[in-house]
Coordinates of C-alpha atoms (C1' of nucleotides) in Angstrom, one line a residue:
Chain V
M378 CA -23.6 -39.1 -0.2
L379 CA -24.4 -42.4 -1.5
D380 CA -25.3 -43.8 -4.4
P381 CA -28.7 -43.2 -6.4
K382 CA -29.0 -46.3 -7.8
L383 CA -28.5 -48.6 -4.1
I384 CA -31.6 -45.9 -3.1
R385 CA -33.4 -47.0 -6.1
E386 CA -32.9 -50.5 -6.9
T387 CA -32.4 -51.4 -2.8
P388 CA -34.4 -49.0 -0.8
D389 CA -35.4 -51.8 1.8
A390 CA -31.6 -52.4 2.5
V391 CA -31.0 -48.3 2.8
R392 CA -33.3 -48.4 5.2
A393 CA -32.4 -51.0 7.2
A394 CA -28.6 -49.6 7.5
I395 CA -30.0 -46.5 8.4
A396 CA -31.8 -47.8 11.0
K397 CA -28.7 -49.3 13.1
K398 CA -27.3 -45.1 12.8
H399 CA -30.5 -44.6 14.8
L400 CA -31.3 -41.7 12.4
E401 CA -34.3 -40.1 10.8
V402 CA -34.4 -40.4 7.0
D403 CA -37.7 -39.8 4.9
L404 CA -36.4 -42.5 2.4
D405 CA -39.7 -42.3 0.2
A406 CA -39.7 -38.5 0.0
V407 CA -36.6 -38.6 -1.6
L408 CA -37.7 -42.3 -3.7
A409 CA -40.5 -40.0 -4.6
I410 CA -38.4 -36.6 -6.1
D411 CA -36.0 -39.5 -8.3
A412 CA -39.1 -40.6 -9.6
A413 CA -40.3 -36.9 -10.4
W414 CA -37.0 -36.4 -12.1
R415 CA -36.7 -39.0 -14.1
A416 CA -40.0 -38.2 -15.7
L417 CA -38.7 -34.6 -16.5
L418 CA -36.1 -35.5 -17.9
H419 CA -37.3 -37.8 -20.8
E420 CA -39.6 -35.1 -21.5
V421 CA -37.0 -32.9 -22.2
E422 CA -34.4 -35.2 -23.5
A423 CA -37.1 -35.9 -26.2
L424 CA -37.7 -32.2 -27.0
R425 CA -34.2 -31.3 -27.1
A426 CA -33.2 -34.3 -29.1
R427 CA -36.3 -32.7 -31.8
Q428 CA -34.5 -28.9 -31.4
K429 CA -31.4 -31.2 -32.9
G430 CA -33.0 -32.7 -35.6
A431 CA -34.2 -29.5 -37.1
N432 CA -31.3 -28.2 -36.6
A433 CA -29.9 -30.4 -38.8
E434 CA -32.4 -29.6 -41.5
M435 CA -32.4 -26.1 -41.0
A436 CA -29.1 -26.2 -42.1
A437 CA -29.1 -27.4 -45.3
L438 CA -32.1 -24.8 -46.4
P439 CA -32.0 -21.6 -48.0
K440 CA -31.2 -19.6 -45.1
G441 CA -34.7 -16.8 -46.0
S442 CA -36.7 -19.4 -48.2
P443 CA -40.4 -19.9 -47.3
E444 CA -38.7 -23.5 -45.4
F445 CA -37.2 -22.4 -43.8
I446 CA -39.4 -19.1 -42.0
A447 CA -42.0 -21.8 -41.6
K448 CA -39.8 -24.2 -39.4
V449 CA -38.6 -21.4 -37.4
G450 CA -41.8 -21.1 -37.0
E451 CA -42.6 -24.2 -35.3
M452 CA -39.6 -24.6 -33.4
K453 CA -40.4 -21.6 -31.7
A454 CA -43.2 -23.3 -29.8
V455 CA -40.9 -26.6 -29.4
S456 CA -37.8 -24.2 -27.9
A457 CA -40.7 -22.1 -25.1
Q458 CA -41.7 -25.5 -24.4
A459 CA -38.3 -26.8 -23.8
K460 CA -36.9 -24.5 -22.1
E461 CA -40.3 -25.0 -19.3
R462 CA -39.8 -28.0 -19.0
E463 CA -35.7 -27.4 -18.3
L464 CA -36.1 -25.4 -15.4
A465 CA -39.0 -27.0 -13.9
L466 CA -36.8 -30.5 -14.5
K467 CA -33.8 -28.0 -12.9
E468 CA -35.3 -27.5 -9.9
T469 CA -36.4 -31.2 -9.0
E470 CA -32.8 -32.4 -9.7
E471 CA -31.8 -29.3 -7.1
K472 CA -34.6 -30.7 -4.9
F473 CA -33.3 -34.0 -5.1
K474 CA -29.4 -33.5 -4.3
Q475 CA -31.2 -31.8 -0.8
A476 CA -32.3 -34.4 -0.3
M477 CA -29.7 -36.9 -0.7
L478 CA -27.4 -34.7 1.3
S479 CA -30.0 -35.7 4.0
V480 CA -29.4 -39.2 3.4
P481 CA -26.4 -40.7 5.8
N482 CA -23.6 -43.0 5.3
L483 CA -24.4 -46.9 5.7
P484 CA -22.8 -48.7 8.9
H485 CA -20.4 -51.3 7.9
A486 CA -21.7 -55.0 9.0
S487 CA -18.9 -55.0 11.4
V488 CA -20.3 -51.5 13.5
P489 CA -21.7 -52.8 17.2
E490 CA -25.8 -52.2 17.5
G491 CA -26.1 -49.3 19.5
R492 CA -27.8 -45.6 20.2
T493 CA -26.0 -43.9 22.9
P494 CA -21.5 -43.2 23.4
E495 CA -22.6 -46.0 26.4
E496 CA -23.1 -48.7 23.8
N497 CA -19.4 -48.4 22.3
V498 CA -17.5 -51.6 22.4
V499 CA -14.1 -51.0 25.0
Y500 CA -11.7 -52.7 21.5
A501 CA -9.0 -52.5 23.3
T502 CA -6.4 -50.9 26.5
H503 CA -3.1 -50.1 26.3
G504 CA -1.2 -49.2 29.7
E505 CA -2.0 -49.1 33.2
V506 CA -4.6 -46.2 34.4
T507 CA -3.6 -47.3 38.0
A508 CA 0.1 -46.9 37.4
V509 CA -0.6 -43.2 37.2
S510 CA -1.2 -41.2 40.9
P511 CA -4.1 -40.9 42.5
S512 CA -3.3 -37.9 43.7
A513 CA -3.0 -35.8 40.1
L514 CA -3.9 -32.5 40.0
P515 CA -6.5 -31.8 36.6
H516 CA -3.4 -29.8 34.5
W517 CA -5.2 -26.6 35.4
E518 CA -4.7 -26.9 38.9
I519 CA -1.1 -27.4 38.6
P520 CA 0.6 -24.6 39.9
G521 CA 2.3 -22.7 37.4
F522 CA 0.1 -23.9 34.8
E523 CA -1.1 -20.7 33.6
K524 CA 2.3 -19.1 33.5
L525 CA 2.9 -21.3 30.6
F526 CA -0.5 -21.7 29.1
D527 CA -1.5 -18.1 29.3
F528 CA -6.1 -18.3 29.1
A529 CA -6.4 -14.9 30.0
R530 CA -4.0 -12.8 28.1
G531 CA -5.4 -14.6 24.9
A532 CA -9.5 -13.8 25.8
K533 CA -8.2 -10.6 25.9
V534 CA -6.3 -10.6 22.2
T535 CA -8.9 -12.9 20.7
G536 CA -11.9 -14.5 23.2
A537 CA -12.0 -18.0 25.6
G538 CA -10.4 -20.8 23.4
F539 CA -7.2 -19.1 22.2
P540 CA -4.8 -19.6 24.8
F541 CA -1.2 -18.2 24.4
Y542 CA 1.6 -20.9 24.6
V543 CA 4.4 -19.3 26.7
G544 CA 8.1 -20.7 27.2
D545 CA 7.8 -24.8 28.0
G546 CA 4.7 -24.5 26.9
A547 CA 5.4 -23.3 23.7
R548 CA 8.1 -26.0 23.4
I549 CA 6.1 -28.9 24.3
V550 CA 3.9 -28.4 22.1
R551 CA 6.0 -27.7 19.4
A552 CA 8.2 -31.2 20.0
L553 CA 4.8 -33.4 19.9
L554 CA 4.2 -31.5 16.6
H555 CA 7.4 -32.4 15.0
F556 CA 7.5 -35.9 16.6
F557 CA 4.4 -36.8 15.2
L558 CA 5.0 -35.5 11.9
D559 CA 8.1 -37.6 11.9
E560 CA 6.6 -40.9 13.1
D561 CA 3.7 -40.5 11.2
A562 CA 6.7 -40.0 7.7
K563 CA 8.2 -43.3 9.0
A564 CA 4.8 -45.0 9.0
G565 CA 4.9 -43.8 4.9
Y566 CA 2.7 -40.8 5.1
T567 CA 4.1 -38.2 2.7
E568 CA 3.8 -34.4 4.8
V569 CA 1.4 -31.8 3.6
N570 CA 1.3 -28.3 4.2
P571 CA -2.1 -26.9 2.7
P572 CA -4.0 -24.1 3.1
I573 CA -5.6 -23.2 6.2
F574 CA -8.9 -21.2 4.8
V575 CA -10.5 -23.3 2.3
N576 CA -13.3 -22.3 -0.1
A577 CA -17.1 -23.2 0.3
A578 CA -17.0 -26.1 -2.1
S579 CA -13.8 -27.7 -0.3
A580 CA -16.0 -27.1 2.8
T581 CA -19.0 -29.2 0.9
A582 CA -17.2 -32.0 -0.7
T583 CA -16.1 -33.1 3.3
G584 CA -19.6 -32.6 4.6
Q585 CA -19.1 -28.9 6.8
L586 CA -21.5 -28.2 4.6
P587 CA -24.4 -26.9 4.0
D588 CA -25.5 -27.9 7.3
K589 CA -22.7 -27.3 10.1
E590 CA -21.3 -23.9 9.2
G591 CA -22.4 -23.0 12.6
Q592 CA -19.2 -24.8 13.4
M593 CA -16.7 -22.5 11.6
Y594 CA -15.0 -19.3 11.6
E595 CA -15.6 -17.8 8.0
T596 CA -14.2 -14.9 6.6
T597 CA -15.6 -11.9 5.3
P598 CA -15.5 -10.5 2.4
D599 CA -14.1 -13.1 0.1
Q600 CA -16.3 -15.7 2.2
L601 CA -13.1 -18.9 3.3
Y602 CA -13.6 -20.7 5.5
A603 CA -10.8 -21.4 8.8
V604 CA -10.7 -25.2 8.4
P605 CA -11.6 -27.7 10.9
T606 CA -9.6 -30.1 10.5
A607 CA -6.7 -30.6 7.9
E608 CA -8.5 -33.5 6.3
V609 CA -10.8 -30.9 4.4
P610 CA -8.3 -29.6 2.6
L611 CA -6.0 -32.7 1.9
T612 CA -9.6 -34.3 1.0
N613 CA -9.9 -32.1 -1.4
F614 CA -7.0 -32.3 -2.9
F615 CA -7.7 -35.2 -5.0
R616 CA -11.2 -33.0 -5.6
D617 CA -12.4 -33.7 -8.6
E618 CA -9.4 -35.9 -10.1
I619 CA -9.1 -39.3 -11.6
V620 CA -6.0 -41.3 -9.9
E621 CA -4.4 -44.2 -11.3
E622 CA -5.1 -47.1 -9.6
S623 CA -1.2 -48.4 -9.6
A624 CA -0.9 -44.8 -7.3
L625 CA -3.4 -46.6 -4.5
P626 CA -3.3 -46.7 -1.7
I627 CA -1.9 -42.7 -1.0
Y628 CA -0.8 -41.9 2.7
R629 CA -1.0 -38.3 3.6
C630 CA -0.3 -36.5 6.5
A631 CA -0.6 -32.7 7.0
Y632 CA 0.0 -30.5 10.6
T633 CA -2.6 -27.8 10.7
P634 CA -4.1 -25.7 13.6
C635 CA -7.8 -26.1 14.2
F636 CA -10.6 -23.8 14.5
R637 CA -14.4 -24.7 16.0
R638 CA -16.6 -22.1 16.9
E639 CA -17.4 -24.9 19.3
A640 CA -21.1 -23.4 20.1
G641 CA -23.2 -25.1 22.4
S642 CA -20.6 -26.8 24.0
Y643 CA -19.8 -25.9 28.1
G644 CA -19.1 -27.2 31.3
K645 CA -15.9 -29.4 32.4
D646 CA -15.7 -30.7 28.8
V647 CA -14.1 -27.1 28.2
R648 CA -12.4 -26.7 31.3
G649 CA -8.1 -25.9 30.1
L650 CA -7.0 -27.7 27.0
N651 CA -9.4 -29.7 27.0
R652 CA -11.7 -28.3 24.1
L653 CA -10.7 -24.9 22.4
H654 CA -11.0 -22.8 19.9
Q655 CA -7.6 -23.3 18.1
F656 CA -6.1 -26.1 18.9
D657 CA -2.9 -27.8 16.7
K658 CA -3.8 -31.6 14.6
V659 CA -1.6 -34.2 12.3
E660 CA -4.2 -35.6 10.4
L661 CA -4.0 -38.9 8.4
L662 CA -5.6 -39.2 5.4
K663 CA -5.3 -42.0 2.9
W664 CA -6.8 -42.6 -0.2
V665 CA -7.4 -46.2 -1.1
H666 CA -8.6 -49.2 -3.4
P667 CA -12.1 -50.1 -1.8
S668 CA -11.0 -53.5 -1.7
T669 CA -8.6 -53.5 0.9
S670 CA -10.3 -50.0 3.1
Y671 CA -11.0 -51.7 6.4
D672 CA -7.1 -53.0 6.3
E673 CA -6.3 -49.8 5.9
L674 CA -8.4 -48.4 8.6
D675 CA -7.2 -51.0 11.1
K676 CA -3.7 -50.1 10.3
L677 CA -4.1 -46.2 10.5
R678 CA -5.9 -46.2 13.6
L679 CA -2.9 -48.6 14.9
D680 CA -0.2 -45.5 12.8
A681 CA -1.9 -43.3 15.4
E682 CA -2.1 -45.7 18.5
R683 CA 2.1 -46.0 18.7
L684 CA 2.4 -42.7 19.3
L685 CA 0.1 -42.9 21.9
Q686 CA 2.5 -46.2 23.2
K687 CA 5.6 -44.2 22.7
L688 CA 4.6 -41.2 24.4
G689 CA 4.4 -43.8 27.2
L690 CA 0.1 -42.6 27.8
P691 CA -2.4 -45.3 28.8
Y692 CA -5.6 -45.1 26.2
R693 CA -8.0 -47.4 25.3
V694 CA -9.9 -47.6 21.4
L695 CA -13.6 -47.4 21.3
L696 CA -15.3 -48.7 18.2
M697 CA -18.4 -46.7 17.7
C698 CA -21.7 -48.4 18.6
G699 CA -24.4 -47.2 15.2
G700 CA -25.9 -44.4 17.0
D701 CA -23.1 -42.9 18.2
L702 CA -21.4 -43.2 14.5
G703 CA -21.2 -39.4 12.7
F704 CA -23.2 -38.6 9.7
S705 CA -20.7 -39.7 7.0
Q706 CA -18.7 -42.6 8.6
S707 CA -19.5 -46.1 7.5
K708 CA -17.3 -47.3 10.6
K709 CA -14.8 -45.5 13.4
Y710 CA -12.7 -45.8 16.2
D711 CA -12.1 -43.2 18.3
L712 CA -8.5 -43.1 20.7
E713 CA -9.0 -42.0 23.9
V714 CA -6.0 -41.1 26.4
W715 CA -6.4 -41.5 30.2
S716 CA -6.4 -38.2 31.7
A717 CA -4.8 -39.2 35.1
G718 CA -5.8 -35.4 37.2
Q719 CA -9.4 -35.3 34.9
K720 CA -9.5 -38.9 36.3
R721 CA -12.1 -39.5 32.5
W722 CA -10.6 -40.3 29.3
L723 CA -10.2 -37.6 26.5
E724 CA -10.2 -38.6 22.8
V725 CA -7.6 -37.6 21.0
S726 CA -7.8 -39.4 17.5
S727 CA -10.9 -40.1 15.7
C728 CA -10.0 -42.6 13.1
S729 CA -12.9 -43.6 10.4
N730 CA -13.7 -45.2 6.8
F731 CA -15.4 -43.2 4.8
E732 CA -15.9 -45.4 2.3
A733 CA -17.1 -43.8 -1.4
F734 CA -19.2 -41.2 0.4
Q735 CA -16.7 -38.3 0.4
A736 CA -15.0 -39.5 -3.0
R737 CA -18.6 -39.3 -4.4
R738 CA -19.2 -35.8 -3.1
A739 CA -15.8 -35.1 -4.0
Q740 CA -15.7 -36.7 -6.6
I741 CA -12.1 -38.5 -6.1
R742 CA -12.2 -41.6 -8.7
F743 CA -9.4 -43.4 -9.7
R744 CA -9.1 -45.3 -13.2
S745 CA -10.1 -49.1 -12.8
K746 CA -7.0 -51.7 -13.9
D747 CA -9.9 -54.6 -15.2
T748 CA -12.5 -52.3 -16.4
G749 CA -11.0 -49.1 -18.0
K750 CA -13.2 -47.1 -16.0
P751 CA -13.0 -44.4 -13.3
E752 CA -14.1 -45.9 -10.3
L753 CA -14.9 -43.7 -6.7
V754 CA -11.9 -44.0 -3.9
H755 CA -12.3 -44.8 -0.1
T756 CA -10.9 -42.6 2.0
I757 CA -10.0 -43.0 5.5
N758 CA -8.9 -40.5 8.1
G759 CA -7.6 -39.9 12.1
S760 CA -5.7 -37.6 14.2
G761 CA -2.2 -38.9 14.1
L762 CA -2.9 -37.2 16.4
A763 CA -4.7 -33.7 18.5
V764 CA -2.0 -31.4 20.6
P765 CA -4.1 -30.2 23.3
R766 CA -5.6 -33.4 25.5
V767 CA -2.0 -35.3 24.5
L768 CA -0.8 -32.3 26.2
A769 CA -3.2 -32.5 28.8
A770 CA -2.7 -36.5 29.5
L771 CA 0.8 -36.0 29.7
L772 CA 1.0 -33.0 32.2
E773 CA -1.3 -34.7 34.9
N774 CA 0.1 -38.6 34.2
N775 CA 3.9 -37.3 34.7
L776 CA 3.6 -34.7 37.0
Q777 CA 6.6 -35.1 39.5
A778 CA 6.3 -34.5 42.8
D779 CA 8.3 -31.9 43.0
G780 CA 6.2 -30.0 40.1
R781 CA 8.2 -31.0 37.4
V782 CA 6.6 -32.5 34.6
K783 CA 9.2 -35.5 32.9
I784 CA 8.9 -35.3 28.9
P785 CA 8.7 -39.2 28.1
A786 CA 12.2 -40.5 26.6
A787 CA 10.8 -40.4 22.6
L788 CA 10.1 -36.7 23.4
V789 CA 13.5 -36.1 24.1
P790 CA 15.4 -35.0 21.7
Y791 CA 12.7 -32.7 20.3
F792 CA 11.9 -31.3 23.7
G793 CA 15.6 -30.4 24.7
K794 CA 15.4 -31.0 28.2
E795 CA 13.8 -34.0 30.2
Y796 CA 11.3 -31.9 32.4
L797 CA 9.1 -29.4 32.1
T798 CA 9.0 -26.7 34.3
F799 CA 6.2 -24.1 35.6
A800 CA 8.6 -21.9 37.0
Chain P
rG321 C1' -5.3 -3.1 -6.7
rG322 C1' -4.5 -1.1 -12.3
rA323 C1' -4.0 -2.1 -17.4
rG324 C1' -3.8 -5.9 -21.0
rA325 C1' -4.5 -11.5 -22.9
rG326 C1' -5.8 -15.9 -22.4
rG327 C1' -8.7 -20.4 -20.6
rU328 C1' -11.3 -26.0 -25.9
rG329 C1' -10.5 -34.0 -25.4
rG330 C1' -4.2 -37.0 -21.7
rC331 C1' -1.2 -32.8 -24.1
rA332 C1' -0.4 -29.3 -28.2
rG333 C1' -3.6 -26.8 -31.4
rA334 C1' -7.6 -25.3 -35.0
rG335 C1' -12.3 -23.4 -34.9
rU336 C1' -16.6 -16.2 -34.3
rG337 C1' -24.0 -19.1 -35.1
rG338 C1' -25.9 -24.3 -37.5
rU339 C1' -24.5 -31.6 -40.3
rC340 C1' -19.2 -29.5 -33.9
rG341 C1' -17.8 -34.7 -28.9
rA342 C1' -15.7 -30.9 -32.2
rA343 C1' -9.7 -30.2 -37.2
rU344 C1' -4.8 -31.7 -37.4
rG345 C1' -0.6 -32.9 -34.6
rC346 C1' 1.3 -35.5 -30.0
rG347 C1' 0.4 -39.6 -26.8
rC348 C1' -1.7 -44.3 -26.0
rG349 C1' -4.3 -49.0 -27.3
rC350 C1' -5.2 -53.0 -30.7
rG351 C1' -3.7 -55.0 -35.9
rC352 C1' -0.8 -55.3 -40.4
rU353 C1' 4.3 -55.0 -41.6
rU354 C1' 9.1 -57.4 -39.1
rG355 C1' 13.6 -62.9 -37.3
rG356 C1' 12.6 -58.7 -33.6
rA357 C1' 12.0 -53.3 -32.9
rA358 C1' 11.6 -48.5 -35.3
rA359 C1' 9.2 -46.3 -39.3
rG360 C1' 4.6 -47.0 -42.0
rC361 C1' 0.0 -47.9 -42.9
rG362 C1' -4.9 -49.2 -40.8
rC363 C1' -8.4 -48.9 -36.9
rG364 C1' -9.6 -47.3 -32.4
rU365 C1' -8.6 -44.0 -28.2
rG366 C1' -12.9 -38.7 -23.0
rU367 C1' -16.9 -37.9 -18.3
rU368 C1' -22.0 -38.0 -16.9
rU369 C1' -26.6 -39.4 -17.0
rC370 C1' -31.2 -41.4 -18.7
rC371 C1' -33.9 -46.0 -21.2
rG372 C1' -33.1 -51.4 -21.8
rC373 C1' -31.6 -58.5 -19.8
rA374 C1' -29.1 -57.8 -23.7
rA375 C1' -27.2 -55.0 -28.1
rG376 C1' -28.1 -50.8 -28.6
rG377 C1' -30.2 -45.7 -28.0
rG378 C1' -31.4 -40.3 -26.1
rA379 C1' -29.6 -36.1 -23.8
rA380 C1' -25.9 -33.0 -21.5
rC381 C1' -20.5 -30.8 -20.8
rC382 C1' -15.9 -26.3 -25.1
rG383 C1' -13.4 -22.7 -17.1
rG384 C1' -18.5 -22.0 -13.5
rG385 C1' -22.9 -19.4 -13.8
rG386 C1' -27.0 -16.6 -16.2
rG387 C1' -29.0 -14.1 -21.2
rU388 C1' -29.6 -13.9 -26.9
rU389 C1' -31.7 -17.3 -30.7
rC390 C1' -35.5 -21.5 -33.9
rG391 C1' -30.3 -22.9 -33.3
rA392 C1' -24.3 -20.8 -29.1
rA393 C1' -17.2 -23.5 -28.1
rU394 C1' -18.4 -18.8 -31.1
rC395 C1' -22.3 -13.2 -29.5
rC396 C1' -23.5 -10.3 -24.6
rC397 C1' -23.4 -10.2 -18.8
rC398 C1' -21.6 -11.8 -14.3
rC399 C1' -17.9 -14.7 -11.6
rC400 C1' -14.0 -17.8 -11.1
rC401 C1' -8.6 -19.0 -12.5
rU402 C1' -3.5 -18.6 -15.7
rC403 C1' 0.2 -15.3 -18.4
rU404 C1' 2.3 -10.3 -18.7
rC405 C1' 4.1 -5.5 -17.6
rC406 C1' 2.5 -1.6 -13.8
rG407 C1' 1.6 -0.4 -8.0
rC408 C1' 2.1 -2.4 -2.9
rC409 C1' 4.4 -6.0 0.0
rA410 C1' 6.6 -10.2 4.4

RNA sequence: GGAGAGGUGGCAGAGUGGUCGAAUGCGCGCGCUUGGAAAGCGCGUGUUUCCGCAAGGGAACCGGGGGUUCGAAUCCCCCCCUCUCCGCCA
């Protein structure tokens, strides 16, 4: 959520910033509701002030006295009016809240112009794409793939997109997770093992609700949501709290399985390990002082990049243009790993600065040393990293002529062997 | 899951219909005191929001939501959470 004051006081600047995201927002409607709300607020507050004043007078009067009885009669009318106006105020307040939830976060000045994914800027490229075998196979065509990654039985037991990982398949997943968490810990992130179901308030604070509920698995009868990413429980850790300024920045990482319904996905995007309903991911999250958030974003991105470097996987960094930024992000980098068999880039991490957008919804604040007042923190997050696509690239890029997959040196201590075999 | 008890400010803890944003203690801040400190004394110490250039003023908040009443921290209803006992169980 944006600061309502920002919209109230500088609507044109807000309009211009939203235009960069190429989103349609009826700001005039928001402003009109805001004006109506304030008018009602004044009425209600005046009535309440009158009630309060009368209350003090009546407390001093003898209970059954004629003056007292007269006052009760008088205040009955005021009370009725206050109730009626209060109801109107509440309705308007609800409308305003809904309207505010439809206003996106504003892009940072450094975000490039652009409308479509094609206009994202290739910010950096690491590793030689041409160095990996030109005859590499898509991972799902590697002989024996289905023994280690059993989609058919997963479909039987649960449904499409819920594979079983078997033998070396399970082992490589565990090795990657362990490696990621260890590396993230070295970079200063405190490991957290969060709940993987969250309530509606948490899902709302991070922006999954109200309009993305179709993307989450929901439980009945408890109305809990399976987390689409560890970002949700992790961000909500400090929801409705005020932390000490000296505690910032706070670095945390968490592994969780992630659950996504992925309604509407199709085609090559969903082959093999590219897109699953359940997958494993380590998420990096920072709560930082607003003055440092862009430096912290760059550092977080480098922390994620280092993982790919240590695995020896070629990748590139995209700086997302205004039109390809998410609703709640101010700036975003995507890390994409080169998938030699599919001859395409796969997104494995998305590193974003939300500025105060999430923090306002979630009411996560710090007490400023200067003013003594609570201020909203900035939140930053990114994957560090998502397992299946890293795995896909690993399988494709490191496939040997003999059908085995060479394990990167950094991963060998975790995997326990130098080669993964499909036998 | 069943029975009972309870949720009040940073913490502890009073308050069972009116002048209560809320006693008292602790903590914290400032001042006095002191060579310095402790103790002592004095003053202060929540959040949100609206109006205002400001000074300042108004309103809301006693787990959450609804209700009764002229008036609710206090009475009633629903929900959430914590604790104790029982049951069940990795």
